């Protein structure tokens, strides 16, 4: 067969396969994973079974979200909308028919803050709730969803054990001084003393003058090795607290709220940052193994 004809045939076959792939994707149910850790968890769990759209992108602040017209259309056209719940994203709280994954995970228990996925065991429980919701859309995919759920849950259990080993290297009290109360689940899971500095119950970066002396008194009593920011550069309020207390701010920001393309990378890097900043150690080789296992569970992109 002449090369030109063979090449043309191959090109035509690729076009047909591409068109078939697009048609298959168009017939899949559409799922919106709105906020928190749901983007990576849902894409990794649902690969090949539904089309997953992530409402928030890395770096977006869920507390300040204002829906634009395209996001509104995505939500209205979705067969299933997954949100974290517990008020993480106020703009989504009144949407009808959503599945509130974190709230279903904890049941009647109400956490001090909505960021429950920072405890890997709770993240694994969230995967289970996502799987149950997806099975209502694609019951024929139940065996594959359950297989992927178990792989993800095992990886998160491995992260939990690795976290314990890293935090155990911190000498003395494990004091976690952050801008806001956003790591209650992490702190409870690993015996950290969380100490919010700027605003305990919101994401505000404004330090009220009447609270400054109380914050400094608490820091002088606890004397943590480091302060932790949730953004780069740190807020002026946190920089002021650092200057007045003489306690340095960690070299990088913790990733708390924003959507993540890779939850394992986010959680393990937070653990390393906390451990190293509090004079402990981080097993970077072990972190690499965790990431390899997580990435071996492909995500739908």
PDB file of C-alpha atoms in Angstrom:
ATOM      1  CA  UNK A   1       0.000   0.000   0.000  1.00  0.00           C
ATOM      2  CA  UNK A   2       1.430   3.445  -0.882  1.00  0.00           C
ATOM      3  CA  UNK A   3       2.617   5.411   2.102  1.00  0.00           C
ATOM      4  CA  UNK A   4       0.310   8.333   1.335  1.00  0.00           C
ATOM      5  CA  UNK A   5      -2.768   6.127   1.378  1.00  0.00           C
ATOM      6  CA  UNK A   6      -1.652   4.417   4.594  1.00  0.00           C
ATOM      7  CA  UNK A   7      -1.019   7.753   6.266  1.00  0.00           C
ATOM      8  CA  UNK A   8      -4.385   9.078   5.166  1.00  0.00           C
ATOM      9  CA  UNK A   9      -6.084   5.948   6.499  1.00  0.00           C
ATOM     10  CA  UNK A  10      -4.336   6.264   9.827  1.00  0.00           C
ATOM     11  CA  UNK A  11      -5.335   9.912  10.071  1.00  0.00           C
ATOM     12  CA  UNK A  12      -8.948   9.064   9.306  1.00  0.00           C
ATOM     13  CA  UNK A  13      -8.912   6.349  11.974  1.00  0.00           C
ATOM     14  CA  UNK A  14      -7.603   8.829  14.543  1.00  0.00           C
ATOM     15  CA  UNK A  15     -10.372  11.270  13.636  1.00  0.00           C
ATOM     16  CA  UNK A  16     -12.996   8.552  14.057  1.00  0.00           C
ATOM     17  CA  UNK A  17     -11.562   7.440  17.404  1.00  0.00           C
ATOM     18  CA  UNK A  18     -11.416  11.028  18.619  1.00  0.00           C
ATOM     19  CA  UNK A  19     -15.002  11.646  17.556  1.00  0.00           C
ATOM     20  CA  UNK A  20     -16.092   8.450  19.271  1.00  0.00           C
ATOM     21  CA  UNK A  21     -14.311   9.468  22.441  1.00  0.00           C
ATOM     22  CA  UNK A  22     -16.009  12.883  22.413  1.00  0.00           C
ATOM     23  CA  UNK A  23     -19.388  11.258  21.821  1.00  0.00           C
ATOM     24  CA  UNK A  24     -18.815   8.853  24.722  1.00  0.00           C
ATOM     25  CA  UNK A  25     -17.873  11.732  27.025  1.00  0.00           C
ATOM     26  CA  UNK A  26     -20.924  13.692  25.921  1.00  0.00           C
ATOM     27  CA  UNK A  27     -23.209  10.837  26.988  1.00  0.00           C
ATOM     28  CA  UNK A  28     -21.698  10.490  30.452  1.00  0.00           C
ATOM     29  CA  UNK A  29     -23.493  12.131  33.382  1.00  0.00           C
ATOM     30  CA  UNK A  30     -21.987  15.471  34.346  1.00  0.00           C
ATOM     31  CA  UNK A  31     -20.835  15.910  37.955  1.00  0.00           C
ATOM     32  CA  UNK A  32     -19.694  19.178  39.541  1.00  0.00           C
ATOM     33  CA  UNK A  33     -17.195  18.787  42.379  1.00  0.00           C
ATOM     34  CA  UNK A  34     -17.557  22.213  43.891  1.00  0.00           C
ATOM     35  CA  UNK A  35     -15.087  22.924  46.650  1.00  0.00           C
ATOM     36  CA  UNK A  36     -12.586  21.748  49.237  1.00  0.00           C
ATOM     37  CA  UNK A  37     -10.892  18.446  48.485  1.00  0.00           C
ATOM     38  CA  UNK A  38     -13.705  17.238  46.240  1.00  0.00           C
ATOM     39  CA  UNK A  39     -12.042  18.050  42.905  1.00  0.00           C
ATOM     40  CA  UNK A  40      -9.148  15.610  43.173  1.00  0.00           C
ATOM     41  CA  UNK A  41     -11.079  12.992  45.148  1.00  0.00           C
ATOM     42  CA  UNK A  42     -13.944  12.903  42.641  1.00  0.00           C
ATOM     43  CA  UNK A  43     -11.786  12.983  39.510  1.00  0.00           C
ATOM     44  CA  UNK A  44      -9.567  10.206  40.817  1.00  0.00           C
ATOM     45  CA  UNK A  45     -12.483   8.057  41.942  1.00  0.00           C
ATOM     46  CA  UNK A  46     -14.753   8.605  38.932  1.00  0.00           C
ATOM     47  CA  UNK A  47     -12.278   8.354  36.056  1.00  0.00           C
ATOM     48  CA  UNK A  48     -13.961   6.935  32.976  1.00  0.00           C
ATOM     49  CA  UNK A  49     -17.448   6.753  34.514  1.00  0.00           C
ATOM     50  CA  UNK A  50     -18.721  10.352  34.590  1.00  0.00           C
ATOM     51  CA  UNK A  51     -17.549  13.768  33.425  1.00  0.00           C
ATOM     52  CA  UNK A  52     -16.249  15.763  36.392  1.00  0.00           C
ATOM     53  CA  UNK A  53     -16.089  19.555  36.431  1.00  0.00           C
ATOM     54  CA  UNK A  54     -14.284  21.372  39.241  1.00  0.00           C
ATOM     55  CA  UNK A  55     -16.029  24.597  40.184  1.00  0.00           C
ATOM     56  CA  UNK A  56     -13.107  26.151  42.091  1.00  0.00           C
ATOM     57  CA  UNK A  57      -9.552  26.226  40.810  1.00  0.00           C
ATOM     58  CA  UNK A  58      -6.321  26.081  42.824  1.00  0.00           C
ATOM     59  CA  UNK A  59      -5.842  29.387  44.603  1.00  0.00           C
ATOM     60  CA  UNK A  60      -9.555  30.296  44.677  1.00  0.00           C
ATOM     61  CA  UNK A  61     -10.933  31.273  48.091  1.00  0.00           C
ATOM     62  CA  UNK A  62     -14.163  29.338  48.732  1.00  0.00           C
ATOM     63  CA  UNK A  63     -15.205  31.805  51.435  1.00  0.00           C
ATOM     64  CA  UNK A  64     -15.230  34.668  48.914  1.00  0.00           C
ATOM     65  CA  UNK A  65     -16.715  32.837  45.910  1.00  0.00           C
ATOM     66  CA  UNK A  66     -19.250  34.726  43.819  1.00  0.00           C
ATOM     67  CA  UNK A  67     -20.715  32.571  41.082  1.00  0.00           C
ATOM     68  CA  UNK A  68     -20.161  33.832  37.552  1.00  0.00           C
ATOM     69  CA  UNK A  69     -22.594  33.028  34.702  1.00  0.00           C
ATOM     70  CA  UNK A  70     -20.555  30.043  33.460  1.00  0.00           C
ATOM     71  CA  UNK A  71     -20.388  28.505  36.914  1.00  0.00           C
ATOM     72  CA  UNK A  72     -24.114  29.020  37.275  1.00  0.00           C
ATOM     73  CA  UNK A  73     -24.723  27.168  34.004  1.00  0.00           C
ATOM     74  CA  UNK A  74     -22.386  24.342  35.023  1.00  0.00           C
ATOM     75  CA  UNK A  75     -24.305  23.888  38.269  1.00  0.00           C
ATOM     76  CA  UNK A  76     -27.742  24.021  36.639  1.00  0.00           C
ATOM     77  CA  UNK A  77     -26.787  21.456  33.981  1.00  0.00           C
ATOM     78  CA  UNK A  78     -25.106  18.978  36.330  1.00  0.00           C
ATOM     79  CA  UNK A  79     -26.627  15.597  37.101  1.00  0.00           C
ATOM     80  CA  UNK A  80     -24.957  15.692  40.514  1.00  0.00           C
ATOM     81  CA  UNK A  81     -23.426  18.539  42.540  1.00  0.00           C
ATOM     82  CA  UNK A  82     -21.031  17.663  45.342  1.00  0.00           C
ATOM     83  CA  UNK A  83     -20.204  20.316  47.939  1.00  0.00           C
ATOM     84  CA  UNK A  84     -18.251  20.114  51.159  1.00  0.00           C
ATOM     85  CA  UNK A  85     -20.883  21.656  53.425  1.00  0.00           C
ATOM     86  CA  UNK A  86     -20.464  23.109  56.922  1.00  0.00           C
ATOM     87  CA  UNK A  87     -20.424  26.583  55.369  1.00  0.00           C
ATOM     88  CA  UNK A  88     -17.069  26.218  53.609  1.00  0.00           C
ATOM     89  CA  UNK A  89     -18.402  28.012  50.509  1.00  0.00           C
ATOM     90  CA  UNK A  90     -21.284  30.312  51.494  1.00  0.00           C
ATOM     91  CA  UNK A  91     -22.304  30.892  47.856  1.00  0.00           C
ATOM     92  CA  UNK A  92     -23.208  27.205  47.534  1.00  0.00           C
ATOM     93  CA  UNK A  93     -25.008  26.645  50.830  1.00  0.00           C
ATOM     94  CA  UNK A  94     -28.497  27.390  49.508  1.00  0.00           C
ATOM     95  CA  UNK A  95     -28.249  25.414  46.293  1.00  0.00           C
ATOM     96  CA  UNK A  96     -31.009  22.787  46.181  1.00  0.00           C
ATOM     97  CA  UNK A  97     -30.281  19.116  45.640  1.00  0.00           C
ATOM     98  CA  UNK A  98     -26.587  19.116  46.499  1.00  0.00           C
ATOM     99  CA  UNK A  99     -24.774  16.264  48.213  1.00  0.00           C
ATOM    100  CA  UNK A 100     -22.948  17.658  51.252  1.00  0.00           C
ATOM    101  CA  UNK A 101     -20.075  15.228  51.410  1.00  0.00           C
ATOM    102  CA  UNK A 102     -18.357  16.351  54.624  1.00  0.00           C
ATOM    103  CA  UNK A 103     -21.675  16.550  56.462  1.00  0.00           C
ATOM    104  CA  UNK A 104     -22.616  13.046  55.341  1.00  0.00           C
ATOM    105  CA  UNK A 105     -19.174  11.852  56.422  1.00  0.00           C
ATOM    106  CA  UNK A 106     -19.439  13.077  60.022  1.00  0.00           C
ATOM    107  CA  UNK A 107     -23.182  12.686  60.450  1.00  0.00           C
ATOM    108  CA  UNK A 108     -24.486  14.478  63.535  1.00  0.00           C
ATOM    109  CA  UNK A 109     -21.018  15.581  64.646  1.00  0.00           C
ATOM    110  CA  UNK A 110     -20.276  19.240  63.868  1.00  0.00           C
ATOM    111  CA  UNK A 111     -16.537  19.981  63.526  1.00  0.00           C
ATOM    112  CA  UNK A 112     -14.901  23.196  64.772  1.00  0.00           C
ATOM    113  CA  UNK A 113     -14.111  24.039  61.140  1.00  0.00           C
ATOM    114  CA  UNK A 114     -15.209  22.595  57.774  1.00  0.00           C
ATOM    115  CA  UNK A 115     -11.776  21.423  56.567  1.00  0.00           C
ATOM    116  CA  UNK A 116     -12.227  17.820  57.656  1.00  0.00           C
ATOM    117  CA  UNK A 117     -10.140  16.332  54.811  1.00  0.00           C
ATOM    118  CA  UNK A 118      -6.914  17.392  56.555  1.00  0.00           C
ATOM    119  CA  UNK A 119      -7.354  14.219  58.618  1.00  0.00           C
ATOM    120  CA  UNK A 120      -6.601  11.483  56.027  1.00  0.00           C
ATOM    121  CA  UNK A 121      -8.960   9.041  57.709  1.00  0.00           C
ATOM    122  CA  UNK A 122     -11.792  11.513  57.248  1.00  0.00           C
ATOM    123  CA  UNK A 123     -10.690  12.099  53.658  1.00  0.00           C
ATOM    124  CA  UNK A 124     -11.027   8.350  53.078  1.00  0.00           C
ATOM    125  CA  UNK A 125     -14.522   8.472  54.563  1.00  0.00           C
ATOM    126  CA  UNK A 126     -15.344  11.313  52.156  1.00  0.00           C
ATOM    127  CA  UNK A 127     -14.249   9.093  49.252  1.00  0.00           C
ATOM    128  CA  UNK A 128     -16.778   6.534  50.451  1.00  0.00           C
ATOM    129  CA  UNK A 129     -19.593   9.097  50.435  1.00  0.00           C
ATOM    130  CA  UNK A 130     -18.617  10.283  46.952  1.00  0.00           C
ATOM    131  CA  UNK A 131     -18.654   6.693  45.728  1.00  0.00           C
ATOM    132  CA  UNK A 132     -22.171   6.151  47.112  1.00  0.00           C
ATOM    133  CA  UNK A 133     -23.385   9.297  45.333  1.00  0.00           C
ATOM    134  CA  UNK A 134     -21.770   8.300  42.034  1.00  0.00           C
ATOM    135  CA  UNK A 135     -23.309   4.831  42.143  1.00  0.00           C
ATOM    136  CA  UNK A 136     -26.771   6.399  42.018  1.00  0.00           C
ATOM    137  CA  UNK A 137     -25.802   7.875  38.629  1.00  0.00           C
ATOM    138  CA  UNK A 138     -23.827   4.987  37.144  1.00  0.00           C
ATOM    139  CA  UNK A 139     -24.787   1.789  38.962  1.00  0.00           C
ATOM    140  CA  UNK A 140     -23.144  -0.268  36.222  1.00  0.00           C
ATOM    141  CA  UNK A 141     -19.789   1.216  37.262  1.00  0.00           C
ATOM    142  CA  UNK A 142     -20.128   0.101  40.898  1.00  0.00           C
ATOM    143  CA  UNK A 143     -17.398  -2.602  40.786  1.00  0.00           C
ATOM    144  CA  UNK A 144     -14.828  -0.213  39.306  1.00  0.00           C
ATOM    145  CA  UNK A 145     -15.795   2.586  41.699  1.00  0.00           C
ATOM    146  CA  UNK A 146     -15.405   0.249  44.669  1.00  0.00           C
ATOM    147  CA  UNK A 147     -12.014  -0.943  43.452  1.00  0.00           C
ATOM    148  CA  UNK A 148     -10.785   2.614  43.084  1.00  0.00           C
ATOM    149  CA  UNK A 149     -12.249   3.614  46.445  1.00  0.00           C
ATOM    150  CA  UNK A 150     -10.252   0.875  48.184  1.00  0.00           C
ATOM    151  CA  UNK A 151      -7.043   1.928  46.416  1.00  0.00           C
ATOM    152  CA  UNK A 152      -7.573   5.546  47.462  1.00  0.00           C
ATOM    153  CA  UNK A 153      -8.508   4.596  51.027  1.00  0.00           C
ATOM    154  CA  UNK A 154      -5.361   2.467  51.346  1.00  0.00           C
ATOM    155  CA  UNK A 155      -3.195   5.345  50.120  1.00  0.00           C
ATOM    156  CA  UNK A 156      -4.814   7.682  52.656  1.00  0.00           C
ATOM    157  CA  UNK A 157      -4.283   5.129  55.450  1.00  0.00           C
ATOM    158  CA  UNK A 158      -0.621   5.010  54.457  1.00  0.00           C
ATOM    159  CA  UNK A 159      -0.526   8.825  54.654  1.00  0.00           C
ATOM    160  CA  UNK A 160      -2.044   8.697  58.133  1.00  0.00           C
ATOM    161  CA  UNK A 161       0.724   6.364  59.372  1.00  0.00           C
ATOM    162  CA  UNK A 162       3.413   8.468  57.698  1.00  0.00           C
ATOM    163  CA  UNK A 163       1.967  11.651  59.246  1.00  0.00           C
ATOM    164  CA  UNK A 164       2.206  10.123  62.710  1.00  0.00           C
ATOM    165  CA  UNK A 165       5.871   9.302  62.172  1.00  0.00           C
ATOM    166  CA  UNK A 166       6.674  12.859  61.042  1.00  0.00           C
ATOM    167  CA  UNK A 167       4.832  14.626  63.855  1.00  0.00           C
ATOM    168  CA  UNK A 168       6.478  12.298  66.385  1.00  0.00           C
ATOM    169  CA  UNK A 169       9.845  13.896  65.526  1.00  0.00           C
ATOM    170  CA  UNK A 170       8.736  17.326  66.823  1.00  0.00           C
ATOM    171  CA  UNK A 171      10.462  17.977  70.151  1.00  0.00           C
ATOM    172  CA  UNK A 172       8.338  19.248  73.030  1.00  0.00           C
ATOM    173  CA  UNK A 173       4.744  20.512  72.680  1.00  0.00           C
ATOM    174  CA  UNK A 174       3.341  20.457  69.159  1.00  0.00           C
ATOM    175  CA  UNK A 175       1.956  23.976  68.960  1.00  0.00           C
ATOM    176  CA  UNK A 176       0.385  25.035  65.668  1.00  0.00           C
ATOM    177  CA  UNK A 177      -0.041  28.813  65.502  1.00  0.00           C
ATOM    178  CA  UNK A 178      -2.067  29.685  62.382  1.00  0.00           C
ATOM    179  CA  UNK A 179      -3.958  32.751  61.200  1.00  0.00           C
ATOM    180  CA  UNK A 180      -7.353  31.074  61.556  1.00  0.00           C
ATOM    181  CA  UNK A 181      -8.917  27.964  63.010  1.00  0.00           C
ATOM    182  CA  UNK A 182      -8.745  25.805  59.913  1.00  0.00           C
ATOM    183  CA  UNK A 183      -6.799  22.706  60.976  1.00  0.00           C
ATOM    184  CA  UNK A 184      -8.899  21.388  63.837  1.00  0.00           C
ATOM    185  CA  UNK A 185      -9.234  17.964  62.198  1.00  0.00           C
ATOM    186  CA  UNK A 186      -5.482  17.677  61.622  1.00  0.00           C
ATOM    187  CA  UNK A 187      -4.732  18.877  65.151  1.00  0.00           C
ATOM    188  CA  UNK A 188      -7.169  16.467  66.772  1.00  0.00           C
ATOM    189  CA  UNK A 189      -5.871  13.535  64.735  1.00  0.00           C
ATOM    190  CA  UNK A 190      -2.214  14.052  65.672  1.00  0.00           C
ATOM    191  CA  UNK A 191      -2.238  15.748  69.047  1.00  0.00           C
ATOM    192  CA  UNK A 192      -1.345  19.255  67.853  1.00  0.00           C
ATOM    193  CA  UNK A 193      -2.336  22.317  69.871  1.00  0.00           C
ATOM    194  CA  UNK A 194      -3.954  24.640  67.357  1.00  0.00           C
ATOM    195  CA  UNK A 195      -3.712  28.316  68.229  1.00  0.00           C
ATOM    196  CA  UNK A 196      -5.522  30.714  65.830  1.00  0.00           C
ATOM    197  CA  UNK A 197      -3.901  34.143  65.850  1.00  0.00           C
ATOM    198  CA  UNK A 198      -5.964  36.564  63.768  1.00  0.00           C
ATOM    199  CA  UNK A 199      -9.576  35.421  63.627  1.00  0.00           C
ATOM    200  CA  UNK A 200     -10.752  32.153  65.099  1.00  0.00           C
ATOM    201  CA  UNK A 201     -14.055  31.849  63.273  1.00  0.00           C
ATOM    202  CA  UNK A 202     -13.543  33.388  59.814  1.00  0.00           C
ATOM    203  CA  UNK A 203     -10.984  33.851  57.052  1.00  0.00           C
ATOM    204  CA  UNK A 204     -10.573  37.568  57.772  1.00  0.00           C
ATOM    205  CA  UNK A 205      -7.012  38.883  57.725  1.00  0.00           C
ATOM    206  CA  UNK A 206      -7.869  41.966  59.809  1.00  0.00           C
ATOM    207  CA  UNK A 207      -6.489  41.932  63.342  1.00  0.00           C
ATOM    208  CA  UNK A 208      -8.649  43.954  65.706  1.00  0.00           C
ATOM    209  CA  UNK A 209      -6.483  46.233  67.854  1.00  0.00           C
ATOM    210  CA  UNK A 210      -8.178  45.118  71.056  1.00  0.00           C
ATOM    211  CA  UNK A 211      -7.180  41.511  70.303  1.00  0.00           C
ATOM    212  CA  UNK A 212      -3.501  42.151  69.567  1.00  0.00           C
ATOM    213  CA  UNK A 213      -2.355  42.257  73.186  1.00  0.00           C
ATOM    214  CA  UNK A 214      -4.297  39.073  73.961  1.00  0.00           C
ATOM    215  CA  UNK A 215      -2.754  37.308  70.964  1.00  0.00           C
ATOM    216  CA  UNK A 216       0.765  38.361  71.955  1.00  0.00           C
ATOM    217  CA  UNK A 217       0.182  37.260  75.545  1.00  0.00           C
ATOM    218  CA  UNK A 218      -0.910  33.844  74.345  1.00  0.00           C
ATOM    219  CA  UNK A 219       2.149  33.546  72.112  1.00  0.00           C
ATOM    220  CA  UNK A 220       4.503  34.574  74.901  1.00  0.00           C
ATOM    221  CA  UNK A 221       2.987  31.876  77.077  1.00  0.00           C
ATOM    222  CA  UNK A 222       3.133  29.125  74.449  1.00  0.00           C
ATOM    223  CA  UNK A 223       6.252  30.204  72.485  1.00  0.00           C
ATOM    224  CA  UNK A 224       5.773  28.044  69.357  1.00  0.00           C
ATOM    225  CA  UNK A 225       8.824  27.666  67.151  1.00  0.00           C
ATOM    226  CA  UNK A 226       7.025  29.120  64.128  1.00  0.00           C
ATOM    227  CA  UNK A 227       3.919  30.916  62.930  1.00  0.00           C
ATOM    228  CA  UNK A 228       2.059  29.602  59.885  1.00  0.00           C
ATOM    229  CA  UNK A 229       0.488  31.619  57.104  1.00  0.00           C
ATOM    230  CA  UNK A 230      -2.202  30.417  54.721  1.00  0.00           C
ATOM    231  CA  UNK A 231      -1.112  32.638  51.853  1.00  0.00           C
ATOM    232  CA  UNK A 232       2.001  34.128  50.291  1.00  0.00           C
ATOM    233  CA  UNK A 233       3.021  36.749  51.089  1.00  0.00           C
ATOM    234  CA  UNK A 234       1.751  36.528  54.679  1.00  0.00           C
ATOM    235  CA  UNK A 235      -0.899  39.033  55.705  1.00  0.00           C
ATOM    236  CA  UNK A 236       0.193  42.313  57.274  1.00  0.00           C
ATOM    237  CA  UNK A 237      -1.504  41.238  60.493  1.00  0.00           C
ATOM    238  CA  UNK A 238       0.547  38.046  60.724  1.00  0.00           C
ATOM    239  CA  UNK A 239       3.742  39.909  59.840  1.00  0.00           C
ATOM    240  CA  UNK A 240       3.001  42.391  62.618  1.00  0.00           C
ATOM    241  CA  UNK A 241       2.448  39.577  65.116  1.00  0.00           C
ATOM    242  CA  UNK A 242       5.725  37.994  64.054  1.00  0.00           C
ATOM    243  CA  UNK A 243       7.618  41.276  64.482  1.00  0.00           C
ATOM    244  CA  UNK A 244       6.211  41.969  67.932  1.00  0.00           C
ATOM    245  CA  UNK A 245       6.563  38.416  69.236  1.00  0.00           C
ATOM    246  CA  UNK A 246       9.935  37.637  67.684  1.00  0.00           C
ATOM    247  CA  UNK A 247       8.568  34.342  66.337  1.00  0.00           C
ATOM    248  CA  UNK A 248       9.352  33.711  62.640  1.00  0.00           C
ATOM    249  CA  UNK A 249       6.804  32.821  59.982  1.00  0.00           C
ATOM    250  CA  UNK A 250       7.301  29.484  58.218  1.00  0.00           C
ATOM    251  CA  UNK A 251       9.087  29.739  54.869  1.00  0.00           C
ATOM    252  CA  UNK A 252       6.023  28.631  52.889  1.00  0.00           C
ATOM    253  CA  UNK A 253       2.276  28.921  53.325  1.00  0.00           C
ATOM    254  CA  UNK A 254       0.091  26.035  54.371  1.00  0.00           C
ATOM    255  CA  UNK A 255      -2.512  25.010  51.802  1.00  0.00           C
ATOM    256  CA  UNK A 256      -5.822  25.024  53.623  1.00  0.00           C
ATOM    257  CA  UNK A 257      -8.869  25.984  51.543  1.00  0.00           C
ATOM    258  CA  UNK A 258      -8.115  26.019  47.864  1.00  0.00           C
ATOM    259  CA  UNK A 259      -9.020  23.253  45.468  1.00  0.00           C
ATOM    260  CA  UNK A 260      -6.125  20.882  44.836  1.00  0.00           C
ATOM    261  CA  UNK A 261      -5.168  18.934  41.728  1.00  0.00           C
ATOM    262  CA  UNK A 262      -3.350  16.469  43.987  1.00  0.00           C
ATOM    263  CA  UNK A 263      -4.612  16.083  47.532  1.00  0.00           C
ATOM    264  CA  UNK A 264      -1.787  13.742  48.546  1.00  0.00           C
ATOM    265  CA  UNK A 265       0.791  16.341  47.535  1.00  0.00           C
ATOM    266  CA  UNK A 266      -1.055  19.056  49.455  1.00  0.00           C
ATOM    267  CA  UNK A 267      -1.507  17.076  52.668  1.00  0.00           C
ATOM    268  CA  UNK A 268       1.966  15.552  52.758  1.00  0.00           C
ATOM    269  CA  UNK A 269       3.632  18.906  52.019  1.00  0.00           C
ATOM    270  CA  UNK A 270       1.647  20.532  54.835  1.00  0.00           C
ATOM    271  CA  UNK A 271       2.917  17.804  57.165  1.00  0.00           C
ATOM    272  CA  UNK A 272       6.516  18.383  56.084  1.00  0.00           C
ATOM    273  CA  UNK A 273       6.204  22.147  56.508  1.00  0.00           C
ATOM    274  CA  UNK A 274       4.731  21.838  60.004  1.00  0.00           C
ATOM    275  CA  UNK A 275       7.217  19.192  61.153  1.00  0.00           C
ATOM    276  CA  UNK A 276      10.304  20.959  59.843  1.00  0.00           C
ATOM    277  CA  UNK A 277       9.185  24.414  61.035  1.00  0.00           C
ATOM    278  CA  UNK A 278       8.608  23.039  64.548  1.00  0.00           C
ATOM    279  CA  UNK A 279      12.159  21.587  64.654  1.00  0.00           C
ATOM    280  CA  UNK A 280      11.149  18.085  63.632  1.00  0.00           C
ATOM    281  CA  UNK A 281      11.985  16.138  60.479  1.00  0.00           C
ATOM    282  CA  UNK A 282      10.300  15.072  57.273  1.00  0.00           C
ATOM    283  CA  UNK A 283      10.933  11.802  55.466  1.00  0.00           C
ATOM    284  CA  UNK A 284      11.022  13.091  51.893  1.00  0.00           C
ATOM    285  CA  UNK A 285      11.691   9.645  50.461  1.00  0.00           C
ATOM    286  CA  UNK A 286       8.581   8.316  52.184  1.00  0.00           C
ATOM    287  CA  UNK A 287       6.640  11.295  50.862  1.00  0.00           C
ATOM    288  CA  UNK A 288       7.766  10.374  47.346  1.00  0.00           C
ATOM    289  CA  UNK A 289       6.485   6.817  47.796  1.00  0.00           C
ATOM    290  CA  UNK A 290       3.099   8.140  48.929  1.00  0.00           C
ATOM    291  CA  UNK A 291       2.872  10.372  45.861  1.00  0.00           C
ATOM    292  CA  UNK A 292       3.787   7.507  43.540  1.00  0.00           C
ATOM    293  CA  UNK A 293       1.000   5.359  44.984  1.00  0.00           C
ATOM    294  CA  UNK A 294      -1.533   8.165  44.752  1.00  0.00           C
ATOM    295  CA  UNK A 295      -0.563   9.049  41.194  1.00  0.00           C
ATOM    296  CA  UNK A 296      -0.876   5.398  40.224  1.00  0.00           C
ATOM    297  CA  UNK A 297      -4.629   5.960  40.637  1.00  0.00           C
ATOM    298  CA  UNK A 298      -5.149   8.107  37.517  1.00  0.00           C
ATOM    299  CA  UNK A 299      -7.349  11.177  37.615  1.00  0.00           C
ATOM    300  CA  UNK A 300      -9.817  12.138  34.883  1.00  0.00           C
ATOM    301  CA  UNK A 301      -8.573  15.393  33.353  1.00  0.00           C
TER     302      UNK A 301
END
